PDB file of C-alpha atoms in Angstrom:
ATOM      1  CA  UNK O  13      19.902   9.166 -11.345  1.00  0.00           C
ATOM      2  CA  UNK O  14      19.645  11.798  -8.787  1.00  0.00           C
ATOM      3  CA  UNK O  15      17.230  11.414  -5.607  1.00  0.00           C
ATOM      4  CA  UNK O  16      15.655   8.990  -3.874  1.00  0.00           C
ATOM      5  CA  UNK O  17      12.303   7.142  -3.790  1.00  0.00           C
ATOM      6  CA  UNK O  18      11.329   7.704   0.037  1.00  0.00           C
ATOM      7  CA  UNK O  19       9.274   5.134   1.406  1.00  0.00           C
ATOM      8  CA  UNK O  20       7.304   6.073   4.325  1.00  0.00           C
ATOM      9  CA  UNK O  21       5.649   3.711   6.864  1.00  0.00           C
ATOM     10  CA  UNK O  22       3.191   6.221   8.357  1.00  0.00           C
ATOM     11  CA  UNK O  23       3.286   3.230  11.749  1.00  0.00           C
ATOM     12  CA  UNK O  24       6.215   3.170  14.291  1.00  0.00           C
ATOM     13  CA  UNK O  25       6.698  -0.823  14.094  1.00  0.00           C
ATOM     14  CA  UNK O  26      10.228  -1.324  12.321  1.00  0.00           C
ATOM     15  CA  UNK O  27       9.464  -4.575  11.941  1.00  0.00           C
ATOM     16  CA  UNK O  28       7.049  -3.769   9.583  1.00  0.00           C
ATOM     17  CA  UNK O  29       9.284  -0.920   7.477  1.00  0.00           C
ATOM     18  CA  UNK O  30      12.338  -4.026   7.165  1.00  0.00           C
ATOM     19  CA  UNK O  31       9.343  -6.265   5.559  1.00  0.00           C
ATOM     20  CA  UNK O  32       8.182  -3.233   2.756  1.00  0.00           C
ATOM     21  CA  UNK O  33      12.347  -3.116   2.472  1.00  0.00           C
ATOM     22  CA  UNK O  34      12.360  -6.578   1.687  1.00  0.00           C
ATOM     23  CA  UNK O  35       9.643  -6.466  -0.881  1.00  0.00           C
ATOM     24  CA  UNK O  36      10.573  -3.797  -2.834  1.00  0.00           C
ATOM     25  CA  UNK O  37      14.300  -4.814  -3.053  1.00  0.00           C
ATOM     26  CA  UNK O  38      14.000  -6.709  -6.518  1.00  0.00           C
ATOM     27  CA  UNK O  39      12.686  -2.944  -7.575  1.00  0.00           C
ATOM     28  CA  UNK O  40      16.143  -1.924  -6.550  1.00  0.00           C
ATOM     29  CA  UNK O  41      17.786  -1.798 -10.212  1.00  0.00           C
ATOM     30  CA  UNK O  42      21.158  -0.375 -11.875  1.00  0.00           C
ATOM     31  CA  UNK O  43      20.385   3.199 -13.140  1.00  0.00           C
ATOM     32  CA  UNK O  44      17.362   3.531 -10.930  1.00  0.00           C
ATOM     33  CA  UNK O  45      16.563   6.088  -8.762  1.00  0.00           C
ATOM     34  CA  UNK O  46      17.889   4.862  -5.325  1.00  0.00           C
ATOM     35  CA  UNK O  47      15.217   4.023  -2.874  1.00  0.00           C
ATOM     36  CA  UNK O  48      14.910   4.081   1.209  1.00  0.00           C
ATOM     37  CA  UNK O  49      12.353   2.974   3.607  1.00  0.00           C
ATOM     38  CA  UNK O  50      11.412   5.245   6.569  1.00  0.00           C
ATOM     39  CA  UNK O  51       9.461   4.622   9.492  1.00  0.00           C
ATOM     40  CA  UNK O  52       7.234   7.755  11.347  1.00  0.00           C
ATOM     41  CA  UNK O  53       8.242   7.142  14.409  1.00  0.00           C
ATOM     42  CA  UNK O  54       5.563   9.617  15.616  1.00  0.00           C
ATOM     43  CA  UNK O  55       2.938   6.956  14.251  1.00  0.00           C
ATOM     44  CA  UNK O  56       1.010   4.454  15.791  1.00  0.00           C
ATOM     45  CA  UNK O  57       2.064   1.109  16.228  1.00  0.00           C
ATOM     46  CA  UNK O  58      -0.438   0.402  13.762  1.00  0.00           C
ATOM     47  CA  UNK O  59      -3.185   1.815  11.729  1.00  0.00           C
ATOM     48  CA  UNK O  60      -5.792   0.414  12.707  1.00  0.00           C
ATOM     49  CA  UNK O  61      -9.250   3.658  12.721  1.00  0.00           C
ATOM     50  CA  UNK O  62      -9.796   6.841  11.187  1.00  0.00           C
ATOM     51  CA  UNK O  63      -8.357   8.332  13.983  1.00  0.00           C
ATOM     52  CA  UNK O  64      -4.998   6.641  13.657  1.00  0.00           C
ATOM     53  CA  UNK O  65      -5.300   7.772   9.760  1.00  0.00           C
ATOM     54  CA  UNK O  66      -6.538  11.604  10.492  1.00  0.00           C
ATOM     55  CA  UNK O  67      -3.747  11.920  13.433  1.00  0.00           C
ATOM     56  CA  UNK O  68      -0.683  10.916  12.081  1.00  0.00           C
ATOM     57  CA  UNK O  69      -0.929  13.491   8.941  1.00  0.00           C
ATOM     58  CA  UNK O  70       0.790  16.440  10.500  1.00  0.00           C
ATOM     59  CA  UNK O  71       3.615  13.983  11.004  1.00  0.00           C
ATOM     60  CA  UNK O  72       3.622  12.655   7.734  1.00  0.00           C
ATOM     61  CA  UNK O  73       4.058  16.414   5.826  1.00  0.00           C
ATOM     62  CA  UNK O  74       6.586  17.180   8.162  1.00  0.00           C
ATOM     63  CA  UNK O  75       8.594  14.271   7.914  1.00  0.00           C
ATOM     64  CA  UNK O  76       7.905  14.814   3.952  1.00  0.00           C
ATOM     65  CA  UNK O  77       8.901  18.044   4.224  1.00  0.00           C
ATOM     66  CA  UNK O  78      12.037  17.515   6.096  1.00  0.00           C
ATOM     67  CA  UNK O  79      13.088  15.185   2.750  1.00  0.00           C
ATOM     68  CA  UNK O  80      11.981  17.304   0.225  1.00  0.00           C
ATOM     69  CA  UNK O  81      15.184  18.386  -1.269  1.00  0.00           C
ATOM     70  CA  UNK O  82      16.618  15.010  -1.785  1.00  0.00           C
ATOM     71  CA  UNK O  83      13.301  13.509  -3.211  1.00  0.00           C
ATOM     72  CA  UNK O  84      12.651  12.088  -6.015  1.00  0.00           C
ATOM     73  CA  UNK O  85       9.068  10.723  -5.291  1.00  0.00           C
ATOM     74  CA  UNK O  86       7.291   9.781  -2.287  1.00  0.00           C
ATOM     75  CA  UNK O  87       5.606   6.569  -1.295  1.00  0.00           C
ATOM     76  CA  UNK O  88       3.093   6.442   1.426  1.00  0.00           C
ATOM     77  CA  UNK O  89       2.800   3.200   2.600  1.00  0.00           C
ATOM     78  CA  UNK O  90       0.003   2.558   4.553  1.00  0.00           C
ATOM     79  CA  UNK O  91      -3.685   0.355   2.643  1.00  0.00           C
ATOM     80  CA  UNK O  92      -5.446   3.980   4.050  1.00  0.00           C
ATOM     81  CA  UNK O  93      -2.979   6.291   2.100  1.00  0.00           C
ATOM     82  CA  UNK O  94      -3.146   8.636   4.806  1.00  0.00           C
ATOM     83  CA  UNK O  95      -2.093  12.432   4.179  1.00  0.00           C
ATOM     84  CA  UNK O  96      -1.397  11.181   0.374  1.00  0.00           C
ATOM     85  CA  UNK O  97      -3.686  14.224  -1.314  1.00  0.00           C
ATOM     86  CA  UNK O  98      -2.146  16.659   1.547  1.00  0.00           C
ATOM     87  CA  UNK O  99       1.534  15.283   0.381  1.00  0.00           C
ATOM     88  CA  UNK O 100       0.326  16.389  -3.249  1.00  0.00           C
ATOM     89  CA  UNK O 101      -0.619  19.866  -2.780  1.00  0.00           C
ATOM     90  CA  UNK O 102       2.882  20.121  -0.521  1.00  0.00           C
ATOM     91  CA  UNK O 103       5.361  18.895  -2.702  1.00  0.00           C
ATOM     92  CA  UNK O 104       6.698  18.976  -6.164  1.00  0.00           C
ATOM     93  CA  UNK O 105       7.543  15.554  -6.433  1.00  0.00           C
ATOM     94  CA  UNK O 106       5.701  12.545  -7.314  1.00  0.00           C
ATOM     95  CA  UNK O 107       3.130  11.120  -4.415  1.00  0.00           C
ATOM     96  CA  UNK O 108       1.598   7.618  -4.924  1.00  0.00           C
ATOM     97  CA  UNK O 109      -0.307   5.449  -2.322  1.00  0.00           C
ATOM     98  CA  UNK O 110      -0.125   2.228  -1.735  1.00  0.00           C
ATOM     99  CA  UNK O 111      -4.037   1.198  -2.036  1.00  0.00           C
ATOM    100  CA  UNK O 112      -4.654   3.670  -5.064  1.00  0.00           C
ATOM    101  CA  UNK O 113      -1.460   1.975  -6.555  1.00  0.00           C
ATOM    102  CA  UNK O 114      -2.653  -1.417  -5.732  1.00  0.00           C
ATOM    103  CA  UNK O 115      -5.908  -1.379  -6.872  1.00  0.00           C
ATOM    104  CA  UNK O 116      -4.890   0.172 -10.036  1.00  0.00           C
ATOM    105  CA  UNK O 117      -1.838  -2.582 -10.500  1.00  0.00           C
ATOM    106  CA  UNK O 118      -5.446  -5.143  -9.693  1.00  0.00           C
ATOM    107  CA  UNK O 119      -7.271  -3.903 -12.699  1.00  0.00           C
ATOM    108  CA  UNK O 120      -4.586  -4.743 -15.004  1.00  0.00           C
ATOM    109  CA  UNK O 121      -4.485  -8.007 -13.602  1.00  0.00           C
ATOM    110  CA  UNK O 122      -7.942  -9.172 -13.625  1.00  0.00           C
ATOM    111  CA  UNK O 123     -11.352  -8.260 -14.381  1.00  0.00           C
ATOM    112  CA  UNK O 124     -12.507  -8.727 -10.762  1.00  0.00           C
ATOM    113  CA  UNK O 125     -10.674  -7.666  -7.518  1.00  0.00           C
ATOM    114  CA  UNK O 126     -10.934  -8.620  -4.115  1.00  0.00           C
ATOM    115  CA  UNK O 127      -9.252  -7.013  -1.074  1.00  0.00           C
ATOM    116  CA  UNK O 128      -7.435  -9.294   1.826  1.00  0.00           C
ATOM    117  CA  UNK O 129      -7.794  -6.842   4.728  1.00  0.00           C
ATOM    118  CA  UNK O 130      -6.372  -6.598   8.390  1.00  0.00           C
ATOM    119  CA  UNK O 131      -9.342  -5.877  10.367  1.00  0.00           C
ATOM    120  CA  UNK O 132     -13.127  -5.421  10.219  1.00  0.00           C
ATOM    121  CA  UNK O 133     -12.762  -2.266  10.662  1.00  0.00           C
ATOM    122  CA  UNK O 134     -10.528  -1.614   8.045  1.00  0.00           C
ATOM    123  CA  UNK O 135     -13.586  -2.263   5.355  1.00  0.00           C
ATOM    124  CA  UNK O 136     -15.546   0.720   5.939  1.00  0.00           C
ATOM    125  CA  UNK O 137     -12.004   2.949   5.232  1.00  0.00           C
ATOM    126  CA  UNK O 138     -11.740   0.928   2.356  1.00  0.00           C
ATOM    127  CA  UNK O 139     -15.225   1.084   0.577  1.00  0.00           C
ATOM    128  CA  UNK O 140     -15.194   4.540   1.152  1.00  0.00           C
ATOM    129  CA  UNK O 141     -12.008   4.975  -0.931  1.00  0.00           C
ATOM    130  CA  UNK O 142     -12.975   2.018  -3.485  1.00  0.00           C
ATOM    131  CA  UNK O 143     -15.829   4.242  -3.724  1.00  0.00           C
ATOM    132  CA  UNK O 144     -14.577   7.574  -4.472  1.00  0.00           C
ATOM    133  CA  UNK O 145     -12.043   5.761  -7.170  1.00  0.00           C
ATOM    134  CA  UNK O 146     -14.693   4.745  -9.460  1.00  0.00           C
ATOM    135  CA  UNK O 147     -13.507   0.947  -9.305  1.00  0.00           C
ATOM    136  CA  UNK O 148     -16.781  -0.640  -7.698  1.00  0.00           C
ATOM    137  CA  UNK O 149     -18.031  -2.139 -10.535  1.00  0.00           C
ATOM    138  CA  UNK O 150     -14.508  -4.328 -10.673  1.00  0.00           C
ATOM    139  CA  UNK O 151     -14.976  -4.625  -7.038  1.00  0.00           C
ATOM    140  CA  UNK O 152     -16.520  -8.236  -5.977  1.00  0.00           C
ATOM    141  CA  UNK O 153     -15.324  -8.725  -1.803  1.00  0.00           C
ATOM    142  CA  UNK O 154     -13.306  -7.033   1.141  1.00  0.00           C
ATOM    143  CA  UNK O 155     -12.911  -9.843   3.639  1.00  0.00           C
ATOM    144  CA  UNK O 156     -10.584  -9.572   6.907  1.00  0.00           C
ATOM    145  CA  UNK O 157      -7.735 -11.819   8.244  1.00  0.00           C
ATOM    146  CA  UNK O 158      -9.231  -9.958  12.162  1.00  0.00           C
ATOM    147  CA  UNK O 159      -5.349  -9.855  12.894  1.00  0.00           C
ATOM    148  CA  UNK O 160      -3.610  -6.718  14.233  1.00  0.00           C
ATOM    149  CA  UNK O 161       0.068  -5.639  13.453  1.00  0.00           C
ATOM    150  CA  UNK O 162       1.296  -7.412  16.350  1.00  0.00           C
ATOM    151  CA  UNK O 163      -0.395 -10.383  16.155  1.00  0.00           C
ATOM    152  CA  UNK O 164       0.462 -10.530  12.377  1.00  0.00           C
ATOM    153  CA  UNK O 165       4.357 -11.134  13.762  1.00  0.00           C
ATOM    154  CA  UNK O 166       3.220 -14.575  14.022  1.00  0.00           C
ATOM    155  CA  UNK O 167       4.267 -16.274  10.224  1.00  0.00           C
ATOM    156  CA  UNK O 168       1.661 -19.534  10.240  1.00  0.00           C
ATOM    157  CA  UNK O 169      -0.811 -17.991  12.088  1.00  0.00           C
ATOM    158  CA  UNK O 170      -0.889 -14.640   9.215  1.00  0.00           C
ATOM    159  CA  UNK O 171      -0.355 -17.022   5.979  1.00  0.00           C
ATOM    160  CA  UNK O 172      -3.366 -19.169   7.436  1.00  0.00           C
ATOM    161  CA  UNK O 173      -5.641 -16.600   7.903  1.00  0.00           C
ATOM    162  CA  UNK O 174      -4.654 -14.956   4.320  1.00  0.00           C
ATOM    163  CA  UNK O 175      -5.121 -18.130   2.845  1.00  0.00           C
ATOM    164  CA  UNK O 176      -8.384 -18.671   4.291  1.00  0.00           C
ATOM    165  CA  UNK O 177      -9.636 -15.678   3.100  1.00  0.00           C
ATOM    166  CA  UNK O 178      -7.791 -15.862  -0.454  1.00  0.00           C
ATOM    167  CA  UNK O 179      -9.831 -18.755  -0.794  1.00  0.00           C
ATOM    168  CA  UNK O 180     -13.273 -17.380   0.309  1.00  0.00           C
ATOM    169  CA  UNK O 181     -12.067 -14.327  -2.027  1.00  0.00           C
ATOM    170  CA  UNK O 182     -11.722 -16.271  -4.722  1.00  0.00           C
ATOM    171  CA  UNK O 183     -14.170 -19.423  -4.925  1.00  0.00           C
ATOM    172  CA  UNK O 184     -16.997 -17.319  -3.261  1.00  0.00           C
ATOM    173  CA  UNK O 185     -17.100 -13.918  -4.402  1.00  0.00           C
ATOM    174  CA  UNK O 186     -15.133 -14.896  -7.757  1.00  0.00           C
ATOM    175  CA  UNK O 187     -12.108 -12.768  -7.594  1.00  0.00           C
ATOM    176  CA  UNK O 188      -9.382 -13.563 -10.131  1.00  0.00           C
ATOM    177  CA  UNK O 189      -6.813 -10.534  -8.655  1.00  0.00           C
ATOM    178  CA  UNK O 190      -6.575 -10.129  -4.852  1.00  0.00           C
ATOM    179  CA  UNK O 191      -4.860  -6.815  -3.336  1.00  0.00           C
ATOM    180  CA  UNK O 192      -3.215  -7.441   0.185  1.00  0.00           C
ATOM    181  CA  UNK O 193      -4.896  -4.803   2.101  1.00  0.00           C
ATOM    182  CA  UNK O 194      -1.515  -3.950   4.433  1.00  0.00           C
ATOM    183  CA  UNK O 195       1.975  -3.263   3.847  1.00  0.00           C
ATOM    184  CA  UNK O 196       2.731  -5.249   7.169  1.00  0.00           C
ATOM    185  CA  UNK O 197       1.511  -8.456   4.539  1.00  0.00           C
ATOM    186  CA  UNK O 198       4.452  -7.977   2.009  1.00  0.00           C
ATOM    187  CA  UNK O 199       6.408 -11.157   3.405  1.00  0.00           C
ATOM    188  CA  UNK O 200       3.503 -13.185   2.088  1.00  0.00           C
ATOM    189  CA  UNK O 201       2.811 -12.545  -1.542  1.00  0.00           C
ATOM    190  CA  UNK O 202       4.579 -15.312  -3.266  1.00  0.00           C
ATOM    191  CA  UNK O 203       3.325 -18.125  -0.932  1.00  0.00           C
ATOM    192  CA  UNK O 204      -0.161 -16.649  -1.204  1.00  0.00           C
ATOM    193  CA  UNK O 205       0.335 -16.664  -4.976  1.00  0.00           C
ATOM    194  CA  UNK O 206       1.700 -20.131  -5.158  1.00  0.00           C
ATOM    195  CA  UNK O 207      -1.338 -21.642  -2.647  1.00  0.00           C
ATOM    196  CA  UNK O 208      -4.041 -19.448  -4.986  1.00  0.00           C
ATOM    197  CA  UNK O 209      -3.007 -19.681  -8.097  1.00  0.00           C
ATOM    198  CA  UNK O 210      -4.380 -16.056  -8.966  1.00  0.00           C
ATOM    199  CA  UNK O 211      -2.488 -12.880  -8.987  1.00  0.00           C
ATOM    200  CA  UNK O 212      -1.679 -11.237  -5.579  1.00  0.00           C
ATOM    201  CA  UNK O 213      -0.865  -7.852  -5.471  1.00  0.00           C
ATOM    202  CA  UNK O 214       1.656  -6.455  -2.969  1.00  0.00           C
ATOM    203  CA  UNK O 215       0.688  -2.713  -2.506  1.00  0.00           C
ATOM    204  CA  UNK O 216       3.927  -1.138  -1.903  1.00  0.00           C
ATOM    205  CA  UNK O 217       5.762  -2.921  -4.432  1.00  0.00           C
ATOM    206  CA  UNK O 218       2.895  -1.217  -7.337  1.00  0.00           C
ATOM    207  CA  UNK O 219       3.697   2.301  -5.554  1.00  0.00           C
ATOM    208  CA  UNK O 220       7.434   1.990  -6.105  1.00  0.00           C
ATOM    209  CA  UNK O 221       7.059   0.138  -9.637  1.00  0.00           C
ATOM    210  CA  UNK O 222       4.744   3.224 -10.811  1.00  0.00           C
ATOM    211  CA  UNK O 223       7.170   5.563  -8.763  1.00  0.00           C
ATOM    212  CA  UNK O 224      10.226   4.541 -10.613  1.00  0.00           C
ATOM    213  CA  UNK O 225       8.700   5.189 -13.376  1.00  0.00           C
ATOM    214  CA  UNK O 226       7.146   8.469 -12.782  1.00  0.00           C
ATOM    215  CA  UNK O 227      10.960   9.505 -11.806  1.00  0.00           C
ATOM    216  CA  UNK O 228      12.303   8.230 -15.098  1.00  0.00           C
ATOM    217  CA  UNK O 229       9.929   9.861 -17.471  1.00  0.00           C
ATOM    218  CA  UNK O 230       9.952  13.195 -15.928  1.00  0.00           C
ATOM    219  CA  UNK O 231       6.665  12.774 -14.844  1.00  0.00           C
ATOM    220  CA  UNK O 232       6.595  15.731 -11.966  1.00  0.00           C
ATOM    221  CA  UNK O 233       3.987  16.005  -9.390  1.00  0.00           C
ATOM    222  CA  UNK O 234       2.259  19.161  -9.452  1.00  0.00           C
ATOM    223  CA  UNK O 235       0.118  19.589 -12.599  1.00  0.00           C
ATOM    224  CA  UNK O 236       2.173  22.034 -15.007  1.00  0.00           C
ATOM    225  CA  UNK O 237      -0.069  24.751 -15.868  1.00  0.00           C
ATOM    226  CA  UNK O 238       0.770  27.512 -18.530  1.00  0.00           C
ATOM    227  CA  UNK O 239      -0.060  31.100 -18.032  1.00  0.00           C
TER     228      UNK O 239
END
């Protein structure tokens, strides 16, 4: 099948790029489109405001742009979905976000979602968005692991803190789907799983899943319009 799936890590930490690779590997399948994970090394070293969000955009399209001819989809993988809708109006090919695609992937899952997030500050980014989706309803808690990319290097000190929250996610606010609210997280799905008991959602890996299959259907990206 011609063209790749590119998967773009809108943060400069490669660290983080060889943990989406590792996820989405199993996705990797014999008459599949191929698929490669990128880093932006114009990014930050992590997404952590608005301002990281709104500033790496031009970066993003160009990058995008740059890869446009040997696309078959795009994948922007970042919980913000940063310059996702710009991506859209730029290219022909399929776009998907991680968080739209994650939260989505949740509601299949389970009648009510929570969201395991990096930072405090992540939440407002995130309601706003949960908000304009129509999903609040489903919606029941947006809790933070307070741990920033670096810091998030550290294996038992990350699964702790997810687990902690997983927990408060689920016994307090009732969630029965949780959505890990970074790609830098991907490493620790299945143990999160296992401890929980409850569906965990890795946020890349529903991007590619619905990418692949936008690419095999001959599901474009633009709307077609006639006349």
């Amino acid at each position: 099948m011609s063209g790749t799936i590119y998967v773009i890590n809108p943060n400069s930490t490669e660290r983080v790029t060889r943990e989406i690779d590792v996820a989405i590997a199993p996705l990797r399948i014999a008459g599949g489109p191929a698929i490669a994970c990128l880093t932006l090394a114009e990014g930050p070293p992590g997404i952590q405001s608005q301002r990281d969000v709104d500033g790496l955009i031009p970066s993003l399209l160009k990058r995008a742009a740059g890869l446009e001819s040997e696309a078959a989809a795009f994948v922007v993988a970042c919980f913000s979905d940063p310059g996702m809708h710009a991506l859209r109006e730029q290219s022909e090919k399929p776009v998907l976000g991680i968080a739209e695609a994650g939260v989505l992937t949740a509601l299949t899952l389970g009648q009510r979602f929570g969201i395991v997030a990096m930072l405090q500050n992540s939440i407002p980014r995130h309601l706003r968005y949960l908000g304009a989706m129509g999903v609040m309803d489903r919606f029941v808690g947006d809790v933070p692991v307070n741990l920033t990319i670096a810091e998030m290097a550290d294996d038992a000190l990350t699964l702790g803190r997810m687990l902690a929250v997983g927990r408060t996610l689920r016994d307090t606010h009732y969630a029965d789907v949780l959505v890990m609210g970074c790609a830098g997280m991907a490493r620790f799905r299945e143990p999160l799983e296992q401890e929980l008991g409850i569906p965990i959602v890795e946020p890349t890996q529903a991007a590619v899943t619905m990418a692949i299959g936008r690419v095999r259907l001959g599901w474009g990206g633009r709307p077609l319009r006639k006349g």
